[in-house]
Coordinates of C-alpha atoms and ligand atoms in Angstrom, one line a residue:
M1 CA 0.0 0.0 0.0
K2 CA 1.4 3.5 -1.0
Q3 CA 1.5 6.0 1.7
V4 CA 0.6 9.6 0.8
A5 CA 0.6 12.6 3.0
V6 CA -1.6 15.7 2.5
I7 CA -0.6 18.8 4.5
G8 CA -3.3 21.2 5.5
A9 CA -7.1 20.5 5.7
G10 CA -8.4 23.7 4.2
I11 CA -10.7 23.0 1.2
S12 CA -7.8 22.4 -1.1
G13 CA -6.2 19.7 1.1
L14 CA -9.7 18.1 1.8
A15 CA -10.5 18.0 -1.9
A16 CA -7.0 16.5 -2.6
A17 CA -7.3 13.8 0.2
L18 CA -10.9 13.0 -0.9
A19 CA -9.7 12.6 -4.5
L20 CA -6.8 10.3 -3.5
A21 CA -9.2 8.1 -1.5
E22 CA -11.7 8.0 -4.4
Q23 CA -9.3 7.4 -7.1
T24 CA -7.3 4.4 -5.8
P25 CA -7.7 1.8 -3.0
D26 CA -4.0 1.2 -3.2
V27 CA -3.2 4.6 -1.5
Q28 CA -3.4 5.3 2.3
V29 CA -3.9 8.9 2.9
T30 CA -2.8 10.8 6.0
L31 CA -4.2 14.3 6.1
F32 CA -2.2 16.5 8.6
E33 CA -4.0 19.6 10.0
G34 CA -2.1 22.0 12.4
S35 CA -5.3 23.4 13.9
D36 CA -8.1 21.6 15.8
R37 CA -10.6 21.9 13.0
V38 CA -10.8 21.3 9.1
G39 CA -11.7 24.1 6.7
G40 CA -8.9 26.5 7.0
V41 CA -10.1 29.9 6.3
L42 CA -13.8 28.7 5.9
E43 CA -15.5 29.0 9.2
T44 CA -19.0 29.7 10.4
I45 CA -20.1 31.4 13.6
H46 CA -23.3 29.9 15.1
D47 CA -24.7 32.1 17.9
G48 CA -28.3 31.7 18.8
R49 CA -30.4 32.9 15.9
Y50 CA -27.2 34.1 13.9
L51 CA -25.4 32.2 11.3
V52 CA -22.5 34.4 10.2
E53 CA -19.6 33.2 7.8
R54 CA -16.3 34.5 8.8
S55 CA -14.9 34.3 5.2
A56 CA -16.6 32.9 2.1
D57 CA -20.3 32.7 2.2
N58 CA -20.8 31.0 -1.0
F59 CA -19.2 29.7 -4.1
A60 CA -19.5 29.7 -7.8
T61 CA -20.8 26.8 -9.9
L62 CA -19.4 27.9 -13.4
I63 CA -16.1 26.1 -12.5
P64 CA -18.1 23.0 -11.3
N65 CA -15.5 21.2 -9.1
A66 CA -17.0 22.4 -5.7
L67 CA -20.6 21.5 -6.9
E68 CA -19.3 18.2 -8.3
L69 CA -17.5 17.4 -5.1
S70 CA -20.6 18.1 -3.0
R71 CA -22.5 15.8 -5.3
R72 CA -20.2 13.0 -5.1
C73 CA -20.3 13.3 -1.3
G74 CA -24.2 13.3 -1.2
L75 CA -24.4 16.9 0.0
E76 CA -26.0 18.6 -3.1
S77 CA -29.5 18.7 -1.6
E78 CA -28.1 20.9 1.3
L79 CA -26.9 23.6 -1.1
I80 CA -29.0 26.6 -1.6
S81 CA -29.1 29.4 -4.1
P82 CA -29.2 33.0 -3.0
E83 CA -32.6 34.8 -2.6
I84 CA -34.3 35.8 -5.9
N85 CA -35.1 39.4 -4.8
N86 CA -32.5 42.2 -4.7
R87 CA -30.0 40.5 -7.1
Q88 CA -27.9 43.6 -7.9
A89 CA -25.0 45.3 -6.4
L90 CA -24.6 49.0 -5.7
V91 CA -21.6 51.2 -6.0
L92 CA -20.8 54.5 -4.0
H93 CA -20.6 57.4 -6.4
R94 CA -20.1 60.9 -5.0
G95 CA -21.5 59.8 -1.6
K96 CA -24.7 58.3 -3.1
L97 CA -25.5 54.6 -3.7
L98 CA -26.3 53.7 -7.3
P99 CA -26.8 50.4 -9.0
I100 CA -23.8 49.0 -10.9
P101 CA -25.1 49.0 -14.5
A102 CA -26.8 45.7 -15.4
G103 CA -24.7 45.3 -18.5
F104 CA -21.3 45.7 -16.9
S105 CA -19.8 42.3 -15.9
L106 CA -16.5 42.6 -14.0
M107 CA -15.1 44.8 -16.8
Q108 CA -17.1 43.8 -19.8
P109 CA -19.9 46.2 -21.3
T110 CA -22.7 43.9 -22.5
R111 CA -25.8 46.1 -22.7
I112 CA -25.5 49.5 -24.2
G113 CA -28.7 50.7 -22.8
S114 CA -27.9 50.2 -19.2
I115 CA -24.4 51.7 -19.6
M116 CA -25.9 54.7 -21.4
S117 CA -28.4 55.5 -18.6
T118 CA -26.1 54.9 -15.6
R119 CA -25.4 57.8 -13.3
T120 CA -22.1 56.2 -12.3
L121 CA -20.3 57.6 -15.3
S122 CA -19.9 61.0 -17.0
W123 CA -21.0 61.4 -20.7
S124 CA -17.5 61.5 -21.8
A125 CA -16.7 58.3 -19.8
K126 CA -19.7 56.6 -21.4
L127 CA -18.5 57.6 -24.9
R128 CA -14.9 56.4 -24.2
L129 CA -16.4 53.0 -22.8
L130 CA -18.3 52.5 -26.2
G131 CA -15.1 53.5 -28.0
E132 CA -13.7 50.3 -26.7
F133 CA -15.1 48.6 -29.9
W134 CA -12.3 50.5 -31.8
V135 CA -9.4 50.2 -29.4
P136 CA -6.8 48.1 -31.3
R137 CA -5.7 44.7 -29.7
R138 CA -2.5 44.9 -27.7
A139 CA 0.4 43.9 -29.9
V140 CA 3.0 43.0 -27.2
D141 CA 2.8 39.6 -25.7
E142 CA 3.8 40.2 -22.0
D143 CA 1.8 40.4 -18.8
E144 CA -0.1 43.5 -18.1
S145 CA -1.6 44.9 -14.9
L146 CA -5.4 44.8 -14.4
E147 CA -5.3 48.7 -14.0
S148 CA -3.4 49.1 -17.4
F149 CA -5.6 46.5 -19.3
S150 CA -8.9 48.1 -18.2
T151 CA -7.8 51.9 -18.6
R152 CA -6.4 51.0 -22.0
R153 CA -9.5 49.4 -23.1
L154 CA -12.2 51.2 -21.2
G155 CA -10.8 54.6 -20.2
R156 CA -9.8 55.9 -16.9
E157 CA -13.1 57.0 -15.4
T158 CA -14.7 53.6 -15.9
Y159 CA -11.7 52.1 -14.3
E160 CA -11.9 54.3 -11.2
N161 CA -15.7 54.3 -10.8
L162 CA -16.4 50.6 -11.5
V163 CA -13.5 48.2 -12.2
E164 CA -11.3 49.2 -9.4
P165 CA -13.9 48.8 -6.6
I166 CA -15.2 45.5 -8.2
V167 CA -11.7 44.0 -8.2
S168 CA -10.8 45.4 -4.7
G169 CA -14.1 44.0 -3.5
I170 CA -13.3 40.5 -4.9
F171 CA -9.6 40.3 -4.4
T172 CA -8.9 42.9 -1.6
A173 CA -6.2 43.8 -4.0
D174 CA -4.4 46.8 -5.7
P175 CA -5.4 46.4 -9.4
A176 CA -2.2 48.4 -10.4
T177 CA -0.1 45.3 -9.2
L178 CA -2.4 42.4 -10.2
S179 CA -1.6 40.3 -13.3
M180 CA -4.3 40.5 -15.8
R181 CA -3.3 37.1 -17.1
A182 CA -3.4 35.4 -13.8
T183 CA -6.7 36.9 -12.4
M184 CA -8.9 37.5 -15.5
P185 CA -7.4 35.3 -18.4
Q186 CA -10.8 35.2 -20.2
F187 CA -10.6 38.9 -21.1
V188 CA -6.9 38.7 -22.3
E189 CA -7.8 35.7 -24.5
M190 CA -11.1 37.5 -25.7
E191 CA -9.0 40.6 -26.7
Q192 CA -6.5 38.4 -28.7
R193 CA -9.2 36.3 -30.3
T194 CA -11.9 38.8 -31.1
G195 CA -10.2 42.2 -30.9
G196 CA -11.9 43.5 -27.7
L197 CA -14.5 43.1 -24.9
I198 CA -17.6 44.5 -26.8
R199 CA -16.4 42.6 -29.9
G200 CA -16.0 39.4 -27.7
H201 CA -19.4 39.9 -26.4
L202 CA -21.0 40.4 -29.9
A203 CA -19.1 37.3 -31.3
A204 CA -20.3 35.1 -28.5
R205 CA -23.8 36.3 -28.8
K206 CA -23.7 35.4 -32.5
Q207 CA -22.5 31.9 -31.7
D208 CA -24.9 31.0 -28.9
V209 CA -27.0 33.3 -26.9
A210 CA -27.0 31.2 -23.8
A211 CA -23.3 30.8 -23.9
A212 CA -22.8 34.5 -24.5
A213 CA -24.7 35.2 -21.2
R214 CA -22.7 32.7 -19.3
R215 CA -19.3 34.1 -20.7
A216 CA -20.3 37.7 -20.2
S217 CA -21.0 37.2 -16.6
G218 CA -18.3 37.3 -13.9
A219 CA -20.8 37.2 -11.0
R220 CA -24.3 36.2 -11.8
Y221 CA -26.0 35.4 -8.6
D222 CA -27.8 32.3 -9.9
Q223 CA -24.4 30.8 -10.5
F224 CA -23.6 30.8 -6.7
V225 CA -24.6 28.3 -4.0
A226 CA -24.1 28.0 -0.3
P227 CA -24.4 25.2 2.2
R228 CA -27.6 25.8 4.0
Q229 CA -26.1 25.1 7.4
G230 CA -23.0 27.1 6.6
M231 CA -19.4 26.4 5.5
N232 CA -18.3 24.6 8.8
W233 CA -21.2 22.1 8.3
W234 CA -19.9 21.6 4.7
V235 CA -16.2 21.0 5.4
N236 CA -17.1 18.7 8.4
A237 CA -19.5 16.8 6.1
L238 CA -16.6 16.4 3.5
A239 CA -14.1 15.5 6.1
Q240 CA -16.5 12.7 7.3
R241 CA -16.0 11.0 3.9
L242 CA -12.5 10.6 4.3
P243 CA -11.2 7.0 5.1
A244 CA -11.3 6.2 8.7
R245 CA -8.3 7.5 10.8
S246 CA -6.8 9.4 7.9
L247 CA -7.3 12.9 9.4
K248 CA -4.8 14.0 12.0
L249 CA -6.1 17.2 13.6
N250 CA -3.7 19.3 16.0
T251 CA -0.8 17.8 14.1
R252 CA 1.3 20.5 12.5
V253 CA 4.0 19.3 10.1
L254 CA 7.2 20.8 11.1
S255 CA 9.5 19.6 8.4
L256 CA 9.4 17.9 5.1
R257 CA 12.5 16.2 3.8
S258 CA 13.3 14.3 0.6
L259 CA 15.1 11.3 1.8
A260 CA 17.5 10.8 -1.1
G261 CA 17.3 14.0 -3.1
P262 CA 16.8 14.1 -6.9
T263 CA 18.9 11.8 -9.1
P264 CA 20.1 12.8 -12.6
E265 CA 17.0 11.3 -14.4
V266 CA 14.9 12.7 -11.6
A267 CA 11.9 13.7 -13.6
K268 CA 11.6 10.0 -14.2
T269 CA 12.7 8.3 -11.0
Q270 CA 13.1 10.2 -7.9
A271 CA 15.4 8.4 -5.5
T272 CA 14.0 6.8 -2.4
D273 CA 15.0 5.8 1.0
A274 CA 16.8 2.4 0.7
A275 CA 15.3 0.9 3.8
T276 CA 11.6 1.9 3.3
G277 CA 11.6 2.6 -0.4
R278 CA 9.8 5.8 0.4
A279 CA 10.8 9.2 -0.8
W280 CA 9.6 11.7 1.9
Q281 CA 10.0 12.1 5.6
I282 CA 7.5 14.3 7.6
E283 CA 8.1 15.4 11.2
T284 CA 5.5 16.6 13.6
A285 CA 5.9 17.4 17.2
S286 CA 5.3 13.7 18.2
E287 CA 6.5 11.6 15.3
S288 CA 8.7 11.0 12.2
L289 CA 6.9 9.3 9.3
T290 CA 7.8 8.3 5.7
F291 CA 5.7 8.6 2.7
D292 CA 5.7 7.7 -1.0
G293 CA 4.1 11.0 -2.1
V294 CA 3.2 14.3 -0.5
I295 CA 0.6 17.0 -1.4
C296 CA 1.3 20.3 0.4
S297 CA -1.8 22.7 0.5
A298 CA -0.6 24.9 3.3
P299 CA -0.5 28.8 2.4
A300 CA 2.5 30.0 0.5
A301 CA 4.7 31.2 3.3
I302 CA 4.4 27.9 5.3
T303 CA 4.9 25.9 2.1
A304 CA 8.0 27.9 1.4
R305 CA 9.5 27.1 4.9
L306 CA 8.7 23.4 4.5
L307 CA 10.4 23.2 1.0
S308 CA 13.4 25.3 2.0
E309 CA 15.5 22.3 3.2
S310 CA 15.0 19.9 0.1
L311 CA 13.9 22.3 -2.6
P312 CA 15.4 25.7 -1.9
A313 CA 14.9 27.1 -5.4
A314 CA 11.1 26.2 -5.4
A315 CA 10.9 27.5 -1.8
T316 CA 12.3 30.9 -3.1
I317 CA 9.7 31.1 -5.8
V318 CA 6.8 30.2 -3.5
A319 CA 8.0 32.6 -0.9
T320 CA 7.4 35.5 -3.4
I321 CA 3.8 35.0 -3.5
P322 CA 2.3 38.0 -1.6
Y323 CA -0.8 37.7 0.6
A324 CA -3.2 40.8 1.6
S325 CA -4.7 41.3 5.0
S326 CA -8.2 42.7 5.7
A327 CA -10.7 43.0 8.5
V328 CA -14.3 42.2 8.4
V329 CA -16.7 43.6 11.0
A330 CA -20.2 41.7 10.9
M331 CA -23.1 43.6 12.2
A332 CA -26.8 42.8 12.5
V333 CA -28.9 46.0 12.6
D334 CA -32.6 46.7 12.5
H335 CA -33.9 47.4 9.0
N336 CA -35.7 50.5 10.3
E337 CA -32.5 52.0 11.5
L338 CA -31.2 52.2 7.9
R339 CA -32.1 55.2 5.8
G340 CA -29.8 54.3 2.8
R341 CA -30.9 51.8 0.1
T342 CA -30.3 48.2 0.8
D343 CA -32.2 46.7 -2.1
A344 CA -29.1 44.7 -3.2
F345 CA -26.8 41.9 -2.3
G346 CA -24.0 44.4 -1.4
L347 CA -22.1 47.5 -2.3
I348 CA -18.6 48.4 -3.4
V349 CA -16.7 51.7 -2.7
P350 CA -14.2 53.2 -5.2
R351 CA -10.9 54.3 -3.7
K352 CA -11.6 57.9 -4.9
E353 CA -14.5 58.1 -2.5
G354 CA -11.9 58.4 0.2
R355 CA -13.4 55.9 2.6
Q356 CA -12.0 53.0 4.7
T357 CA -14.6 50.5 3.3
L358 CA -13.9 48.1 0.4
A359 CA -17.2 46.7 0.3
I360 CA -20.2 45.8 2.3
S361 CA -22.1 42.5 1.8
F362 CA -25.7 42.4 2.7
A363 CA -25.3 38.9 3.8
S364 CA -28.9 38.2 4.9
N365 CA -30.4 39.7 1.7
K366 CA -28.6 36.8 0.0
Y367 CA -29.4 34.2 2.6
P368 CA -32.4 35.5 4.7
A369 CA -32.9 32.6 7.2
R370 CA -29.6 33.5 9.0
V371 CA -30.7 36.3 11.1
P372 CA -34.0 37.4 12.7
N373 CA -36.5 38.7 10.2
E374 CA -36.4 42.4 11.3
Q375 CA -32.6 42.6 11.0
L376 CA -30.2 42.9 8.1
L377 CA -26.8 41.2 8.5
L378 CA -24.0 43.3 7.1
R379 CA -20.3 42.3 6.6
I380 CA -18.2 45.5 6.3
F381 CA -14.8 44.8 4.6
L382 CA -12.1 47.1 5.7
G383 CA -8.4 47.4 4.7
G384 CA -7.1 45.2 1.9
A385 CA -3.9 45.5 0.0
L386 CA -4.0 49.3 -0.2
S387 CA -4.3 49.8 3.7
P388 CA -2.6 46.9 5.4
E389 CA -2.4 48.8 8.7
T390 CA -6.2 48.6 9.2
V391 CA -6.0 45.0 10.3
E392 CA -3.9 46.0 13.3
L393 CA -6.5 48.3 14.8
S394 CA -8.1 47.1 18.0
D395 CA -11.5 45.5 18.1
S396 CA -13.1 48.6 19.5
Q397 CA -11.3 50.8 16.8
L398 CA -12.6 48.5 14.1
I399 CA -16.2 48.6 15.4
A400 CA -16.1 52.4 15.9
L401 CA -14.8 52.6 12.2
A402 CA -17.4 50.2 10.9
H403 CA -20.1 52.3 12.8
T404 CA -19.0 55.5 11.3
E405 CA -18.8 54.0 7.8
L406 CA -22.3 52.6 8.2
R407 CA -23.6 56.0 9.4
D408 CA -22.1 57.9 6.4
I409 CA -22.8 55.2 3.6
L410 CA -26.0 53.6 4.7
G411 CA -27.6 56.3 6.8
W412 CA -27.5 54.0 9.9
T413 CA -29.3 55.8 12.8
G414 CA -28.7 53.2 15.5
T415 CA -26.2 53.4 18.3
A416 CA -25.6 49.7 18.8
A417 CA -25.7 46.6 16.6
K418 CA -28.1 43.9 17.7
W419 CA -25.2 41.4 17.1
Q420 CA -21.6 42.1 16.0
A421 CA -18.2 40.4 15.7
V422 CA -14.8 41.4 14.4
M423 CA -12.8 39.1 12.1
R424 CA -9.1 39.7 11.2
W425 CA -7.7 38.1 8.1
R426 CA -3.9 38.5 8.3
E427 CA -2.1 37.6 5.1
A428 CA -5.1 35.5 4.0
M429 CA -5.8 36.6 0.5
P430 CA -3.1 35.6 -2.2
Q431 CA -2.4 38.4 -4.7
Y432 CA -1.4 37.1 -8.1
V433 CA 0.8 40.1 -9.0
L434 CA 2.5 40.9 -12.3
G435 CA 4.6 37.9 -13.6
H436 CA 2.7 35.4 -11.5
L437 CA 2.2 32.8 -14.4
D438 CA 5.8 33.0 -15.5
R439 CA 6.8 32.4 -11.8
M440 CA 4.4 29.5 -11.6
Q441 CA 6.0 27.9 -14.7
Q442 CA 9.3 28.2 -13.1
L443 CA 8.0 26.6 -10.0
Q444 CA 6.7 23.6 -12.1
Q445 CA 10.1 23.3 -13.6
Q446 CA 11.7 23.0 -10.2
L447 CA 9.1 20.7 -9.0
A448 CA 9.5 18.4 -12.0
T449 CA 12.6 17.0 -10.4
F450 CA 10.5 15.8 -7.4
P451 CA 7.6 14.1 -9.2
T452 CA 6.1 12.7 -5.9
L453 CA 5.6 16.1 -4.5
K454 CA 2.7 18.2 -5.5
L455 CA 1.5 21.7 -4.4
C456 CA -2.0 23.0 -4.2
G457 CA -3.9 25.8 -2.5
A458 CA -5.2 29.4 -3.1
G459 CA -1.7 30.7 -3.7
Y460 CA -1.3 29.2 -7.2
A461 CA -4.1 28.9 -9.7
G462 CA -7.2 30.6 -8.4
V463 CA -8.3 31.8 -4.9
G464 CA -12.1 30.9 -5.1
I465 CA -13.4 27.7 -3.5
P466 CA -14.0 25.9 -6.9
Q467 CA -10.5 26.7 -8.1
C468 CA -9.1 25.4 -4.8
V469 CA -11.0 22.1 -5.2
R470 CA -9.9 21.7 -8.7
G471 CA -6.3 22.3 -7.7
G472 CA -6.5 19.7 -5.0
E473 CA -8.2 17.2 -7.3
Q474 CA -5.5 17.9 -10.1
A475 CA -2.7 17.5 -7.5
A476 CA -4.2 14.1 -6.5
S477 CA -4.6 12.9 -10.0
A478 CA -1.1 13.8 -11.0
L479 CA 0.3 12.1 -7.9
V480 CA -1.6 8.9 -8.4
A481 CA -0.5 8.8 -12.0
R482 CA 3.1 9.1 -10.9
L483 CA 2.8 6.5 -8.1
N484 CA 1.1 4.1 -10.5
A485 CA 3.9 4.6 -13.1
S486 CA 6.5 4.0 -10.6
G487 CA 4.7 0.9 -9.4
L488 CA 5.0 -0.5 -13.0
E489 CA 8.6 0.3 -13.3
Ligands
FAD1 C1 -12.4 37.1 3.9 C2 -12.5 36.1 2.7 C3 -13.6 36.0 2.0 C4 -13.7 35.1 0.9 N1 -14.8 35.0 0.2 C5 -15.0 33.9 -0.6 C6 -16.2 33.7 -1.4 O1 -17.2 34.2 -1.1 N2 -16.2 32.6 -2.3 C7 -15.1 31.9 -2.7 O2 -15.3 31.0 -3.5 N3 -13.9 32.1 -2.0 C8 -13.8 33.2 -1.0 N4 -12.6 33.3 -0.5 C9 -11.5 32.5 -0.8 C10 -11.4 31.1 -0.3 O3 -12.2 30.9 0.8 C11 -9.9 30.7 0.1 O4 -9.1 31.0 -1.0 C12 -10.0 29.1 0.3 O5 -10.9 28.7 1.3 C13 -8.5 28.8 0.7 O6 -8.3 27.4 0.9 P1 -7.0 26.7 1.1 O7 -7.2 25.2 1.5 O8 -6.2 26.9 -0.2 O9 -6.2 27.3 2.2 P2 -6.5 27.5 3.7 O10 -8.0 27.7 4.0 O11 -5.6 28.7 4.2 O12 -6.1 26.1 4.4 C14 -4.8 25.8 4.7 C15 -4.8 24.8 5.9 O13 -3.4 24.5 6.2 C16 -3.2 24.2 7.5 N5 -1.8 24.3 7.8 C17 -1.0 25.3 7.6 N6 0.3 25.1 8.0 C18 0.3 23.8 8.3 C19 1.2 22.8 8.8 N7 2.6 23.0 8.9 N8 0.8 21.5 9.1 C20 -0.5 21.2 8.9 N9 -1.5 22.0 8.5 C21 -1.0 23.2 8.2 C22 -4.0 25.5 8.1 O14 -4.4 25.3 9.5 C23 -5.3 25.6 7.1 O15 -6.2 24.6 7.8 C24 -12.5 34.2 0.7 C25 -11.4 34.3 1.4 C26 -11.3 35.3 2.5 C27 -10.2 35.4 3.3

C-alpha cells in the first residue's frame, strides 16, 4: 500500500485527500492539519439565531469542481441558491449609492442601454467606454496589470468608478499590481481572439445566446450556491467522507525532507530511501513518518518554509507570492435603522470616494434565514492591499470605524448593533501580481525534479473555492498517475 501525506485540511487539502481516496484503493492517505478543525479560512459562527460566515459565504458553480465534489459526497441537496429578490450590487458614487449598470460584468460592457443610462459615469466616460469597440488589440505579448488593461480598453473613469472597486471587493487587492493574465485570463484571451471586450461579447452572442450570457458574466447570482447550514457544516461533512483514521487534527507538520534528493534522471525516477523505499520524511511534534508521495496545501509562506531544506529554489519562488490582509466587521442591525438603500446583495466603494470600506455585503439579503427577520446582517470589509495597517486596529477601533462607515454610507441611525463580531484576516488573500504565471511555470520546472511532491492551494491557480477544489483534485490525479507509473517500473 502506498502512503501519501496531505499537508493542510483547508478546502484544497480536503479535496486532494478525498480525490486520492476515491481514485485508488492502493493509497493510504494521512491528512495533517495543524489546527483543531478542518476548513482553514472557511469558518461559520453559530450564535443563537445568527449564522455568520467568517470568510466565504458561497461559491460559484461555473467552475463545477466544488459543486461536483458536493454531489459525489451526497451533499447537493443541502446547497441553496441566493434569494431571488435584490439580485444587484450598488456602487458608492459621490457619496450616493447607485446600481452597478446591469450590462457591466466585471469589466465587460454587454448592454449598451444600461450603460448609457447609468449615473455612475459621465457622458465622456460613456463615450470612451463604447469606443472600446475601436481600441486596437495589444501587440506585445507580455503580462499587463489589471489597471493597465482596463484603462487602456475602457478609459480611466470607468476603471476608477467601476472596475477598481469591483476588483478590490473581490480580491482585496491593488489592481495596479495584479496580473491580468493570472486573475482574469478570459478577457486577455477575448481581446486576442476577437479584438476586444465588446467585440468578444458580440461574437459570443452570435454563436450562442445562452453561452454568451454565461461568458459575459463574472458574478451572476444564480451561479452561486451556499451550504444551507454554513461552511463549517460543509467542510465537516466532506471530512466525514475521508477514510477512517486518515485525518490528524492538531498535528502541525514541522519539516518535510526528501530522503535521497533528486537523481540525474529525476523527472522519471526520484530516488527513495533504501530501507523503506519511500521518498519523503515528515516530522511533527510527536513523530517522524515516511511517505511515498506528498501533497502540500498549506499557505505559500508555510509551504516555502517546508520546502526550504530539500527544494530551496522552489521555496524561493513560493515565498514571493504575496498575501493581503483585511478585517471584516459583521453587524446585524434593525432594517428600520437604515435610511440608505439596501435593495441589493451588497455595495462596493471606489478608492476615490476616500473611505475606509472596500465593500459591504448584505449577507442576509442573500441568505435571509440566517438572522432574525427584522434585521439585516452586514459584513463590512475594511483594509485590503491598499491599507494593510487597518487589520492592526483594536476590536473597539474597528467597530467604531464600521459604525462611522455605516452611518455615512447607509444612513444608519442606531447606536449599537443587535449582534456584532470582528474578524481579522492576516495575510489570508493571495495576490497574483505581475509575472505570477511565469513564476508558476518556473515553479513547475523546479518541482518536476521531485515528481512525488505536488503543491495546491489558493496561492497558485485561483483563490475561489471551486478553483481550490480543482487544484487539490489535479494534484491528487497527478500524484496517483506518478505513483502508478513508478509501481510498474
Ligand atoms: C475574507 C475572505 C472571503 C472570501 N470569500 C470567498 C467567497 O465568497 N467565495 C469563494 O469561493 N472564495 C472566497 N474566499 C477565498 C477562499 O475561501 C480561500 O481561497 C480558500 O478557502 C483557501 O483554501 P486553502 O485550502 O487553499 O487554504 P486555507 O484555507 O488557508 O487552508 C490551509 C490549511 O493548512 C493548515 N496548515 C498550515 N500550515 C500547516 C502545517 N505546517 N501543518 C499542517 N497543517 C497546516 C491550516 O491550518 C489550514 O487549515 C474568501 C477568502 C477570504 C479570506
